[in-house]
Structures are given as C-alpha cells and as structure tokens.
Coordinates of C-alpha atoms in Angstrom, one line a residue:
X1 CA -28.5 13.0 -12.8
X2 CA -29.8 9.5 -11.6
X3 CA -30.4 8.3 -8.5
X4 CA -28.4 5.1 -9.2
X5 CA -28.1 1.9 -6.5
X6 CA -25.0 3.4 -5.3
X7 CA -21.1 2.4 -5.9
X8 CA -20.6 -0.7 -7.8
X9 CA -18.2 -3.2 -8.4
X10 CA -16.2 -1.8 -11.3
X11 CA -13.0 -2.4 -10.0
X12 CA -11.4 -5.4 -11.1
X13 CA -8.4 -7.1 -8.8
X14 CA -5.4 -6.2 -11.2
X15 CA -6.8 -2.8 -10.6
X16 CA -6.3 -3.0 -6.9
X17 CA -3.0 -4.5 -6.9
X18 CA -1.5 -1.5 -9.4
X19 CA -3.3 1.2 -7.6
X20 CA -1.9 -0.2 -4.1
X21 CA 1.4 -0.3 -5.9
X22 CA 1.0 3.0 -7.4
X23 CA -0.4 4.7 -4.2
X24 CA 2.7 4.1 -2.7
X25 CA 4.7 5.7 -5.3
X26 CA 3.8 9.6 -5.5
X27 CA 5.4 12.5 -7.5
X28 CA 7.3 13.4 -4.0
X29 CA 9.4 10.4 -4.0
X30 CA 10.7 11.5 -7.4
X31 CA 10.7 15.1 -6.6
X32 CA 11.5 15.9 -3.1
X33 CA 13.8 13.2 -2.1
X34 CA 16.7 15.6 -3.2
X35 CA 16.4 18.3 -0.7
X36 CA 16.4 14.9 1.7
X37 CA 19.4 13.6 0.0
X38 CA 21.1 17.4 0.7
X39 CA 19.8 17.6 4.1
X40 CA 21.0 14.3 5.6
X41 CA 23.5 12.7 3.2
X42 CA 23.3 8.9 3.2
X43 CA 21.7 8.8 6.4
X44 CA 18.6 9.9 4.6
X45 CA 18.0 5.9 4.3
X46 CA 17.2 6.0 7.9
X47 CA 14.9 9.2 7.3
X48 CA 12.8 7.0 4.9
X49 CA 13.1 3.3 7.1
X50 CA 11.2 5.2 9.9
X51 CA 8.9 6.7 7.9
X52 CA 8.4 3.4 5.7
X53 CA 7.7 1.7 9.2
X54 CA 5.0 4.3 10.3
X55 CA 3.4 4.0 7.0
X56 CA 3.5 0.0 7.2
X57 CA 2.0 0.0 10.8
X58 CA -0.8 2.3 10.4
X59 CA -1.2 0.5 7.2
X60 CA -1.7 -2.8 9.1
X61 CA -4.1 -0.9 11.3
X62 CA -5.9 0.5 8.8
X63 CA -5.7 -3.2 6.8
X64 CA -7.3 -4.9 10.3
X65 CA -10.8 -2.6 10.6
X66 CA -11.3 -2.3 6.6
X67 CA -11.1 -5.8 5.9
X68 CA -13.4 -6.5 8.6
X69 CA -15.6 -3.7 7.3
X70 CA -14.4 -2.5 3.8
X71 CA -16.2 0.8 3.0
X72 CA -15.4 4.2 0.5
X73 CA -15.5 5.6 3.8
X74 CA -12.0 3.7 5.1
X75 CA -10.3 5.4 8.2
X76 CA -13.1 8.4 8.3
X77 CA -15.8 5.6 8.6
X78 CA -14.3 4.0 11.5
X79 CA -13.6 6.8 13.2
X80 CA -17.1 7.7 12.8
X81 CA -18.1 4.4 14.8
X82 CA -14.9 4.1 16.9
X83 CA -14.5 7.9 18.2
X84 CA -17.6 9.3 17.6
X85 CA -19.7 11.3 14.5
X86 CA -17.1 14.0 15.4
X87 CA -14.4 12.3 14.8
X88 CA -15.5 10.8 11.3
X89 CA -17.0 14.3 10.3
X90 CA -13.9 16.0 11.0
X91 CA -11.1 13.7 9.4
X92 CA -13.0 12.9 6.8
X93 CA -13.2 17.0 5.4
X94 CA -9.6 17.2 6.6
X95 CA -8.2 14.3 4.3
X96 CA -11.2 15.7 1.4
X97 CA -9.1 19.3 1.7
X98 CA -5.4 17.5 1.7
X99 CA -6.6 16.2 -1.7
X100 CA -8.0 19.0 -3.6
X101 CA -4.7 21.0 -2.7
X102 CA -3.1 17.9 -3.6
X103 CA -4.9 18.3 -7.1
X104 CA -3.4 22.0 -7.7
X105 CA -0.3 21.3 -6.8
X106 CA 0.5 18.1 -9.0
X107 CA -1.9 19.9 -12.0
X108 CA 0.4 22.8 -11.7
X109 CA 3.4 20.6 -11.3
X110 CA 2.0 18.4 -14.7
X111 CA 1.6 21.6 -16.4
X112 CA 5.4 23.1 -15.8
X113 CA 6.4 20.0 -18.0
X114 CA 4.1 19.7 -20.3
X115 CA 4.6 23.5 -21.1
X116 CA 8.4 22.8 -21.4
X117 CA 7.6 20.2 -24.4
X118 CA 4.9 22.5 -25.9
X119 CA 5.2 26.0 -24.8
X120 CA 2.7 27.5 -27.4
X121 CA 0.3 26.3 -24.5
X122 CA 0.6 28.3 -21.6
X123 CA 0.8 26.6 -18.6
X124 CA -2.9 27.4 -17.0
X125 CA -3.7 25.8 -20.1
X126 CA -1.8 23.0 -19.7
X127 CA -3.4 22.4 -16.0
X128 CA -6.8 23.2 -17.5
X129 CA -6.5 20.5 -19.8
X130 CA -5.1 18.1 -17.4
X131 CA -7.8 18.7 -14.9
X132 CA -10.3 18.5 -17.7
X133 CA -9.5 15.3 -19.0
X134 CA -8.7 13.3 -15.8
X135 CA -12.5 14.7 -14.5
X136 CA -14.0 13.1 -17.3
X137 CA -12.3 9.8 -16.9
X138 CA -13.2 9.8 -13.2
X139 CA -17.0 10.8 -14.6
X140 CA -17.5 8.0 -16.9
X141 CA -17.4 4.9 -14.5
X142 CA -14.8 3.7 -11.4
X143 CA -13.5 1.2 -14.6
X144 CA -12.3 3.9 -16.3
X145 CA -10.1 5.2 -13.5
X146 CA -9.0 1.6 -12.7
X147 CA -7.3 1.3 -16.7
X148 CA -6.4 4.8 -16.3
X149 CA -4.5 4.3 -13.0
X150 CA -3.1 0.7 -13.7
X151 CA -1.2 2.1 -16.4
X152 CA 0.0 4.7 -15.0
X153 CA 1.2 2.9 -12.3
X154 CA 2.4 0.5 -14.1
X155 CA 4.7 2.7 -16.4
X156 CA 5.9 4.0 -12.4
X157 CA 6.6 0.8 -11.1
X158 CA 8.6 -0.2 -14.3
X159 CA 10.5 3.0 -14.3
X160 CA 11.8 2.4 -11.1
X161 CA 12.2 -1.4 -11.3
X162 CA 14.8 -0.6 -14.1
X163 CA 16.1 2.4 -12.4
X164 CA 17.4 -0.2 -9.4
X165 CA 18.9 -2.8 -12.3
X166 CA 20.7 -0.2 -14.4
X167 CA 22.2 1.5 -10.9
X168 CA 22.9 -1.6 -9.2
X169 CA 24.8 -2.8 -12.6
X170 CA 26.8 0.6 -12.7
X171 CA 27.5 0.5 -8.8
X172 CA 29.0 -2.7 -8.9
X173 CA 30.9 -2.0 -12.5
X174 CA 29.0 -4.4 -14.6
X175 CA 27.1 -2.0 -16.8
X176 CA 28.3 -1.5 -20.1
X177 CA 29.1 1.5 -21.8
X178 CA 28.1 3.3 -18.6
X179 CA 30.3 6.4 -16.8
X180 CA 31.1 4.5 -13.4
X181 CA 33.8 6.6 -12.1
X182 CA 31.4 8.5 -9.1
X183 CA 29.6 5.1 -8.3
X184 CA 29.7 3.0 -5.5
X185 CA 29.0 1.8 -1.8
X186 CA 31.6 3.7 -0.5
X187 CA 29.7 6.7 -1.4
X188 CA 27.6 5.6 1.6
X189 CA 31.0 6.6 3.7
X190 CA 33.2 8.3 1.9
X191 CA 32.2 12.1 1.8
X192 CA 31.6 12.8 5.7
X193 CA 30.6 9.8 7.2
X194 CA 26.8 8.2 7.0
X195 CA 25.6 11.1 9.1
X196 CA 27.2 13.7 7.4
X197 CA 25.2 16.1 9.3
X198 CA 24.9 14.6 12.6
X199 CA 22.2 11.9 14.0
X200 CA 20.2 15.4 14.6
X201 CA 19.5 15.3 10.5
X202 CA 18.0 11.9 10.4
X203 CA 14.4 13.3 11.9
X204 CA 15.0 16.3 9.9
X205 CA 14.8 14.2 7.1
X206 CA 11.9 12.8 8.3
X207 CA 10.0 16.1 8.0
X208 CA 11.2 16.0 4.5
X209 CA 10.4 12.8 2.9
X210 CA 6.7 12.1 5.8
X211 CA 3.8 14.0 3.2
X212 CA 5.9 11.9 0.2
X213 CA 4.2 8.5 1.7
X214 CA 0.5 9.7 1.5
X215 CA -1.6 7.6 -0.4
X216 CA -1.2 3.7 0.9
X217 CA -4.4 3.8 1.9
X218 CA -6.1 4.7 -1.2
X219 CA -6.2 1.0 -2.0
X220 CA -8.6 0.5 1.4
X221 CA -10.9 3.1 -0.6
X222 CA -10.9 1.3 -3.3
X223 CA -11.6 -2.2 -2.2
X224 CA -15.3 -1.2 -1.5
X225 CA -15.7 -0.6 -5.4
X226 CA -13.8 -4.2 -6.0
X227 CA -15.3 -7.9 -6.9
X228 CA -13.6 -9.2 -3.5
X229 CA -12.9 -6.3 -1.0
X230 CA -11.9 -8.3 1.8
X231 CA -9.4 -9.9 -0.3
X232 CA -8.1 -6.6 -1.9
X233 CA -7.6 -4.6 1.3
X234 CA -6.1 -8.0 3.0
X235 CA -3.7 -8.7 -0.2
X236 CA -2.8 -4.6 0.1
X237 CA -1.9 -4.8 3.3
X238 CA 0.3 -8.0 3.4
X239 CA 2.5 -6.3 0.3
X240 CA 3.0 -3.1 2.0
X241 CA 6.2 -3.9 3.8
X242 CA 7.8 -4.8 0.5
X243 CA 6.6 -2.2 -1.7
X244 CA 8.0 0.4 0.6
X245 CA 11.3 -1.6 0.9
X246 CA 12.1 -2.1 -3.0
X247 CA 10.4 1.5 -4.2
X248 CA 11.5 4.1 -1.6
X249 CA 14.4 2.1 0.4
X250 CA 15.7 0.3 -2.8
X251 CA 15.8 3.2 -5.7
X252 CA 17.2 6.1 -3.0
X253 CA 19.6 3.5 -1.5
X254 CA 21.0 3.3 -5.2
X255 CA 20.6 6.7 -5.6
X256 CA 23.0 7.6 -2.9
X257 CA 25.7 4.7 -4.1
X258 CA 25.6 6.2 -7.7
X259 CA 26.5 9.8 -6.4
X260 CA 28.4 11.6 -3.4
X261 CA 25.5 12.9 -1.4
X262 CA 27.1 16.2 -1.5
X263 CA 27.1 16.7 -5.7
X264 CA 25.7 19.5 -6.7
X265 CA 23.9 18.3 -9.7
X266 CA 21.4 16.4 -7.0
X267 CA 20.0 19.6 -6.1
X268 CA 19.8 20.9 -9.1
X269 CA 18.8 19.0 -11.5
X270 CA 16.9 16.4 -9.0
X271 CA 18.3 13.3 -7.3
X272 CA 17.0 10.3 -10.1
X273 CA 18.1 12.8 -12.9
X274 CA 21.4 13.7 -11.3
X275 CA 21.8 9.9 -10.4
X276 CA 20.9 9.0 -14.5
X277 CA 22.6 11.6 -15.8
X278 CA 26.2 10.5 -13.7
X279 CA 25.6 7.1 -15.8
X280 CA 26.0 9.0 -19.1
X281 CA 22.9 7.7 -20.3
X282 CA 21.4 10.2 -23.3
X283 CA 18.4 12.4 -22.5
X284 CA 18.1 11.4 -18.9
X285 CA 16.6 14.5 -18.3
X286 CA 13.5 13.6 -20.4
X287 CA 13.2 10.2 -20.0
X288 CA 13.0 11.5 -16.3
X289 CA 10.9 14.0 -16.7
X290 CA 8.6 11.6 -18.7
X291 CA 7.9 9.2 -15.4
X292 CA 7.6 12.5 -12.9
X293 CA 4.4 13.4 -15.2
X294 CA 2.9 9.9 -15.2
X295 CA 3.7 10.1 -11.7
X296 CA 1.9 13.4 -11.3
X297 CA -0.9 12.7 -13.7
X298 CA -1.2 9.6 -11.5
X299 CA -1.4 11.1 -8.0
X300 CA -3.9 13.2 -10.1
X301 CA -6.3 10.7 -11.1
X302 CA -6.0 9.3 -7.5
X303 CA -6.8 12.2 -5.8
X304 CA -9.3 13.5 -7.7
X305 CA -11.1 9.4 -7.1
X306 CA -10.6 9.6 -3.7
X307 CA -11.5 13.5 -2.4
X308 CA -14.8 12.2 -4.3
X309 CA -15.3 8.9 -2.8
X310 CA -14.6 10.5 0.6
X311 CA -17.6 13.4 0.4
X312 CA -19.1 10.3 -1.4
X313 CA -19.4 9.0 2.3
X314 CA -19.7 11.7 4.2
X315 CA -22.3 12.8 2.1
X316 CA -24.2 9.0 3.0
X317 CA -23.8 9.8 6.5
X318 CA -25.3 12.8 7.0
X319 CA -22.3 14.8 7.0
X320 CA -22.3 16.3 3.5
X321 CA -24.9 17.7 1.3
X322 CA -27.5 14.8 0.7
X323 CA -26.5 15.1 -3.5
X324 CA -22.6 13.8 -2.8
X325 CA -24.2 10.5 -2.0
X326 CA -26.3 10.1 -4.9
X327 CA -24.8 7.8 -7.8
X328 CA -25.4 7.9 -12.0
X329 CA -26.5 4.8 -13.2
X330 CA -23.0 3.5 -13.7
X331 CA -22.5 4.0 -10.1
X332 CA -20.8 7.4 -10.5
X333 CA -21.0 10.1 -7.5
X334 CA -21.2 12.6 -9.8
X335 CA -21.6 15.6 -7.9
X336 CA -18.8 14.4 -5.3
X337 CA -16.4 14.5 -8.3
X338 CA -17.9 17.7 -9.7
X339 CA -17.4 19.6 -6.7
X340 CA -14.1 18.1 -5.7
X341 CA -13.0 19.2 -8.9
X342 CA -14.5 22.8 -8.5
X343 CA -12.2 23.7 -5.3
X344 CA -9.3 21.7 -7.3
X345 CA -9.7 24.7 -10.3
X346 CA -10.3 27.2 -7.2
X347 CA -7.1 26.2 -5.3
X348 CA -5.0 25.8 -9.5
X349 CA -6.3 29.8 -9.7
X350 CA -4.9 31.0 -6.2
X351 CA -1.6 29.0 -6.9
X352 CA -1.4 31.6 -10.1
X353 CA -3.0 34.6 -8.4
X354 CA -1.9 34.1 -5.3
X355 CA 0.7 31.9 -4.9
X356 CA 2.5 33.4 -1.4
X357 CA -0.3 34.4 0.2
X358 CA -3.5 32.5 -0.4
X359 CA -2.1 28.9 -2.1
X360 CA 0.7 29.2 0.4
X361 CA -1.8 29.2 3.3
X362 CA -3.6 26.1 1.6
X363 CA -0.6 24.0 1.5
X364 CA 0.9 25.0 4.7
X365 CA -3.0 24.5 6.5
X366 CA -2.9 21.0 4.6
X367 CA 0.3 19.9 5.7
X368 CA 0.3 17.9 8.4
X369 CA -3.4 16.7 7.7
X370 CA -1.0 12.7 6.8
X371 CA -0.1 12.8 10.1
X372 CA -3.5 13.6 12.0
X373 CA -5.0 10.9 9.4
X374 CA -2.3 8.5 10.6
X375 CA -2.9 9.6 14.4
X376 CA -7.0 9.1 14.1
X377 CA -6.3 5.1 12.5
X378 CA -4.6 4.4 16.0
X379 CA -6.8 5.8 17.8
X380 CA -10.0 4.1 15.9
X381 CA -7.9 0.9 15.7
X382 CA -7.7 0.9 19.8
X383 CA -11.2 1.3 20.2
X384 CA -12.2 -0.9 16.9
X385 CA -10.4 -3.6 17.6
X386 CA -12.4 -5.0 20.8
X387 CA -15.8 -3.6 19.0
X388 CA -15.4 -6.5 16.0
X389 CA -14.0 -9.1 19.4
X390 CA -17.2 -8.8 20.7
X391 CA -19.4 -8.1 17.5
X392 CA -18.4 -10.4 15.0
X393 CA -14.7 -12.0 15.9
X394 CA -14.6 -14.4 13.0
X395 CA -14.5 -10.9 10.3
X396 CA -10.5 -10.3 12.1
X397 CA -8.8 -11.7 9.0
X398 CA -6.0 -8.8 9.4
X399 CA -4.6 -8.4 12.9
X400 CA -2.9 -5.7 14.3
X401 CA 0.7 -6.8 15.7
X402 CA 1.1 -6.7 19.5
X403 CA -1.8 -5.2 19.5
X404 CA -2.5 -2.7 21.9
X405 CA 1.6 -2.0 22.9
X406 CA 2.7 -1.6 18.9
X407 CA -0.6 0.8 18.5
X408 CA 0.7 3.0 21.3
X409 CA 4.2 3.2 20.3
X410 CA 3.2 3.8 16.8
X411 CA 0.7 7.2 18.6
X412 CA 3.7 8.1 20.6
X413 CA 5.9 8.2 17.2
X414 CA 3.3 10.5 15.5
X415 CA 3.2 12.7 18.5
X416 CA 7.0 12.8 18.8
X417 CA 7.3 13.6 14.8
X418 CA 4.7 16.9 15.7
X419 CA 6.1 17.9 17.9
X420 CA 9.7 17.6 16.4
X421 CA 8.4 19.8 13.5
X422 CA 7.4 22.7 15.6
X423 CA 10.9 22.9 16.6
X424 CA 11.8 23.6 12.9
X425 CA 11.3 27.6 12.3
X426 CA 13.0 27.7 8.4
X427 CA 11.4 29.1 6.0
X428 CA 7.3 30.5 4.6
X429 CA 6.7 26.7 5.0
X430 CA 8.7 25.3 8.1
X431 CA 7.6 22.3 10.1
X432 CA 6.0 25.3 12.8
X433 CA 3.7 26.8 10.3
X434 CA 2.9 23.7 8.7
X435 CA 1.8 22.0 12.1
X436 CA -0.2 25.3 13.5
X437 CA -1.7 26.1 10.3
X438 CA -3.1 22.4 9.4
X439 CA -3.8 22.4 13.7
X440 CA -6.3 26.1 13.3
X441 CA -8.3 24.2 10.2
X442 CA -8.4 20.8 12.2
X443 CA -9.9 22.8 15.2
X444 CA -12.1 25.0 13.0
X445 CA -13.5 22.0 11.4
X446 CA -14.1 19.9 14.9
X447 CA -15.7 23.2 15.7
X448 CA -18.1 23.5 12.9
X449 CA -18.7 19.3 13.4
X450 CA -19.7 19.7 17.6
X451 CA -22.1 22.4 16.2
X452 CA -23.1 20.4 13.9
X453 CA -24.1 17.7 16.4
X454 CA -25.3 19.5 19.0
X455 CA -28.1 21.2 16.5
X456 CA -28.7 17.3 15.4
X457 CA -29.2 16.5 18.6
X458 CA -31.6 19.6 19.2
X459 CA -33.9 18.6 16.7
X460 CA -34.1 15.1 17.4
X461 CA -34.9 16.6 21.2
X462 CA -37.5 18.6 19.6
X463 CA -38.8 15.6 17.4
X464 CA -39.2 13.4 20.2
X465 CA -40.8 16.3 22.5
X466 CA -43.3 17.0 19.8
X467 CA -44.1 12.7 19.3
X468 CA -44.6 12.5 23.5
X469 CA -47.1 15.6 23.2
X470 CA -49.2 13.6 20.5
X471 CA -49.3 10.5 22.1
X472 CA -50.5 12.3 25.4
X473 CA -52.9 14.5 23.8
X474 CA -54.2 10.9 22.1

C-alpha cells in the first residue's frame, strides 16, 4: 500500500445531495415502522414528528461546526477540540462499533432476501457475497461509492416518491383499478381514536422508530471528500427538514390512511407491503422486497464508507493505529476499510453462531450509541460555537437556532428519551438493556481513552524532563 496525499476530492455534488437523501432513508423506516404502527396506532405520526425534530436540530448543530470546519472526522472531530481528546477518542470508536454491527445486521438482513429469490445459495453465502462486493467498491476509490450510493438512493427515493402518489390517489378514490374499500383519513380516527393506546404510547413509539433515523450525518462525512464541502454540508443541512417531512412523515402518514392501524396483515407482512398489498396491486410483496434490499445494500455501502472514514480520522489523530490514516494513491484508506470490514465478517459469524448470546450483546451494547452521538453534537456545539466567534466569526455560514436555549432543550430531550427507555423492561432487547449495555461499552471505552491520555501525557512529561536535563548538562 501507498502512502498517498490523503483523502481526495472524488465526490462530486450530485453525489452529496443523493447520499444526504439516501442517509435519511435506512432499511428501518421500511422495516420497523410496523411494530410502531402496532404499538401506537395513528399516533405513531407524532412518534416520528419528535423524532424527525431531534434529528433536524442536532442536524443543524452538526451543519453549523462542519461547515465552518468540514472534516471525515465530523462530530468526533469537534468533540475532540470542543470537549477534549477524550471526548473525540471515545465517540468516535462508539459511532466506528454502531457501524460494523450495523454492517451484520443489514448483510444478514440482504442475505434473507436474496436467499428467498435464489435459495441454492445459502444465506452466509449470500452475506459473504454482499460484503465481498460492496468492500471492493469502497476499495477502488470514494467515486466508486458515490455512483454506487446515488443509485441506490435514488431507486429509494423514487420508490417512496411513488409510494405517496399511488396511496394518496387510492386514499382519496381517484386511483384506478385500485381496491379502495379499507382507505382513507378516517382511518386516522376511526378504530380507537388517534391514541389508540393512550398519549403514554406516543414515546413508546419513540423508542421504536429513534435508531431508524441514524445516518443524517453521513453527508457531513462526506463533504470533506467533495469539490465544495462548505457548500455540501450547508446545502445538507438546509434540506433536512423537508426530507424528513416527505420520506418518514409523508409515506407512514399514507400508510396509516391506507389501512386501520389495527390490521393484521401490518404486522405480518410489514406495514408498506401490507399497505400495497390492501391496493391490490400484483406482486407487492416483491416489488417491496426489491426497495428493502436496495435499501439494505444501501445502508451497507454507507456504513461500511463511513466506520472507515471515521478510524480514517482517528487514526490521523493519534487515536488509532498510525496505518488507518494512510491513503492508496487514489486516496483510499485502505486499511480503515479492511479492518472495518474484518469486525463486520466477525460480528456476520456471531449473528450465525451466536445469535442470542454474543450478536445479541452487540446490538443491545450498540443501541443507544444514536443517542450518545446526538448528546456529544450538543454538547460540542455549546462549547464550538463561541470557539469559531472568537477564532474566525466570518466561517459561521450555518447557525444554530436560538442558540444556546434550543441546544439545551434539544440535551434535555435526549436525556429525557434515556431515561424514558430504562423504564421499558420487555423483552432480550428492551429499552433497559439497550441503554445499560451501550452505557458499560461507552464507559469501558472513556476508560481505555483517560488511560490512554494519561500515559500520553507521561511520556511527553518524560520527553520534556529528559530535553531540560540536556540543555543543563550543556
């Protein structure tokens, strides 16, 4: 491997725009907004407004320090400078672990599919092969997993664009040809109320449809690999508010019109199946099935890009092995990507071997590492914020909103939704487990960082000790 000149510039700004799009869009909205729909009833709209309006002010956090200082680094860069090395070091591994899980899950998830259309393969094959060729893609240069990634996003945003035209054509009984008889907005009324299951539901919701949002900030990643990053991560940020609205808001609003929120066939068959299927539209099943794998081999691709870009940076700050940092000549980190991929195939074998003990424990320990991202972007956006004032003012081309009031309420909302879930004890995976598992790593890995530091800061003692003794002894 060459020692290249580091990242380049391979991202082009149709790139950005479909992979801040797509990032918004992961497998979870298609797949876990069902046990939402069942938990809730209508009132899961609300679930997914205060979600959406987390996601779009951390976003706008997030937006204000990275276009000021775009970096591969993002949020774990800033909290390096804003909080301290400790800080950086320890969010930065947390979010690098979220995403190699992330990769089991959606290669095993790929591979259930894929194995239904071809079962001669098995279906470790199938995730093999999946992990196999979006590694190479990733390998060959950050251009390759732009085209890779706009397409898939694209066939996403498409999907779901029609998704909202067919259903709101058959809510309002325009669409021909189409089985109407269950649709309409009185569905949002009619069986139970709104709140079905009482106000008490709507932040149990919350806990449902929360880890479905992760990814808005890959684009802030991104934009340090872009022709014009402070344009990309400003342009990101300014669309967020609408891309949440149409894709999560808009298709799950028509979702709930086309069915009662109480029909079976939502929970087992999957709410945008369910919802097509009600229509009477032919193979809805598959056609369905079709946009969950783009949608998985698309959070794929993403994760793979950004666990590798994030020990890309670590690795340049001193906080990972010194190879993570090094580039090809096409501005690959191909050791980042390597090893990423490594713990991805580690973490694909326990969820086979293992998959209620060990893999269990990884995604339980990995849950709630969203929310500790989310909580560390306030915190680094408090102290960030009066850093660039007084450094270099004119670089605040994002601001923050009512900056510091909205930053705190937007804290006290993440702290709230923590503390919510350890109230909720249902289950191998309940909110409980999910919060004190993900809370022993985050402490074990703060542990291993103020180690870390202290025997830094030891040898730089001894270093400057030793450089005293010369100059006396001179």
């Amino acid at each position: 491997m060459t020692s290249g000149s580091g990242l380049q510039a391979g991202l082009k700004n149709r790139h950005l725009s479909m992979i801040a799009i797509g990032g918004v869009i992961g497998a979870g909205l298609f797949v876990g907004s069902s046990s939402g729909i069942a938990t809730a009833g209508p009132g899961i709209l609300l679930s997914y407004a205060l979600v959406g309006t987390l996601v779009v002010l951390v976003m706008r956090m997030l937006g204000e320090m990275s276009a000021a200082n775009p970096t591969s680094g993002s949020f774990s860069a800033h909290a390096d400078r804003a909080l301290g090395r400790w800080a950086g070091f320890s969010i930065g591994w947390l979010y690098w672990f979220f995403w190699v899980v992330v990769l089991a899950v959606e290669a095993t998830a790929g591979a259930k599919i894929l194995e239904g259309w071809i079962p001669a393969v098995p279906q470790w094959g199938w995730a093999l092969i999946v992990m196999v060729v979006l590694t190479a893609t990733n390998l060959v240069s950050v251009g390759y997993y732009g085209e890779f990634e706009f397409w898939f996003a694209g066939i996403k945003v498409v999907a779901i664009g029609a998704f909202i035209i067919i259903g709101a054509l058959a809510i309002f009984g325009v669409l021909p040809g189409a089985h109407t008889d269950k649709a309409g907005l009185g569905n949002l009324t009619d069986h139970g109320g709104f709140l079905p299951n009482g106000p008490g539901a709507i932040l149990t919701g919350v806990l449902l449809v929360v880890f479905s949002f992760m990814g808005s900030e890959i684009a802030t990643l991104a934009a340090g690999e872009s022709e014009d990053p402070q344009r990309a991560v400003t342009k990101s940020t300014d669309s967020i508010i609408w891309r949440i609205g149409v894709f999560y808001l808009g298709s799950i609003f028509i979702v709930v019109c086309l069915l009662p929120w109480n029909d079976p066939s939502i929970k087992a068959q999957g709410s945008y199946v369910a919802a097509l299927d009600s229509l009477g539209i032919a193979h809805a099943g598959q056609i369905m099935n079709f946009i969950v794998l783009t949608s998985v081999l698309s959070c794929l691709n993403s994760g793979l890009y950004t666990a590798s870009r994030m020990a890309f940076s670590l690795g340049g700050r001193g906080d990972a092995p010194k190879a993570f940092a090094r580039t090809t000549s096409r501005g690959v980190p191909m050791a980042a990507i390597i090893a990423s991929v490594v713990f991805g195939f580690v973490a694909v074998f326990f969820n086979y071997a293992y998959p209620d003990t060990v893999f269990l424990f990884l995604v339980n320990s990995s849950g709630a590492v969203a929310l500790f991202v989310w909580l560390v972007i306030c915190a680094s956006q408090l102290r960030m914020r009066r850093i660039i004032e007084r450094e270099s003012p004119e670089k605040l081309v994002v601001r923050m909103w009512l900056y510091p009031y909205l930053t705190w309420a937007t804290i006290a909302l993440i702290v709230f939704v923590l503390g919510y879930m350890l109230t909720d004890t249902k289950g191998e995976s309940s909110g409980r487990t999910t919060v004190l598992l993900s809370l022993l790593v985050a402490l074990a890995v703060i542990a291993v960082s103020v180690v870390k530091e202290r025997v830094r800061g030891g040898r730089a003692t001894a270093v400057a000790d030793t450089d005293t003794d010369k100059v006396s002894v001179g």
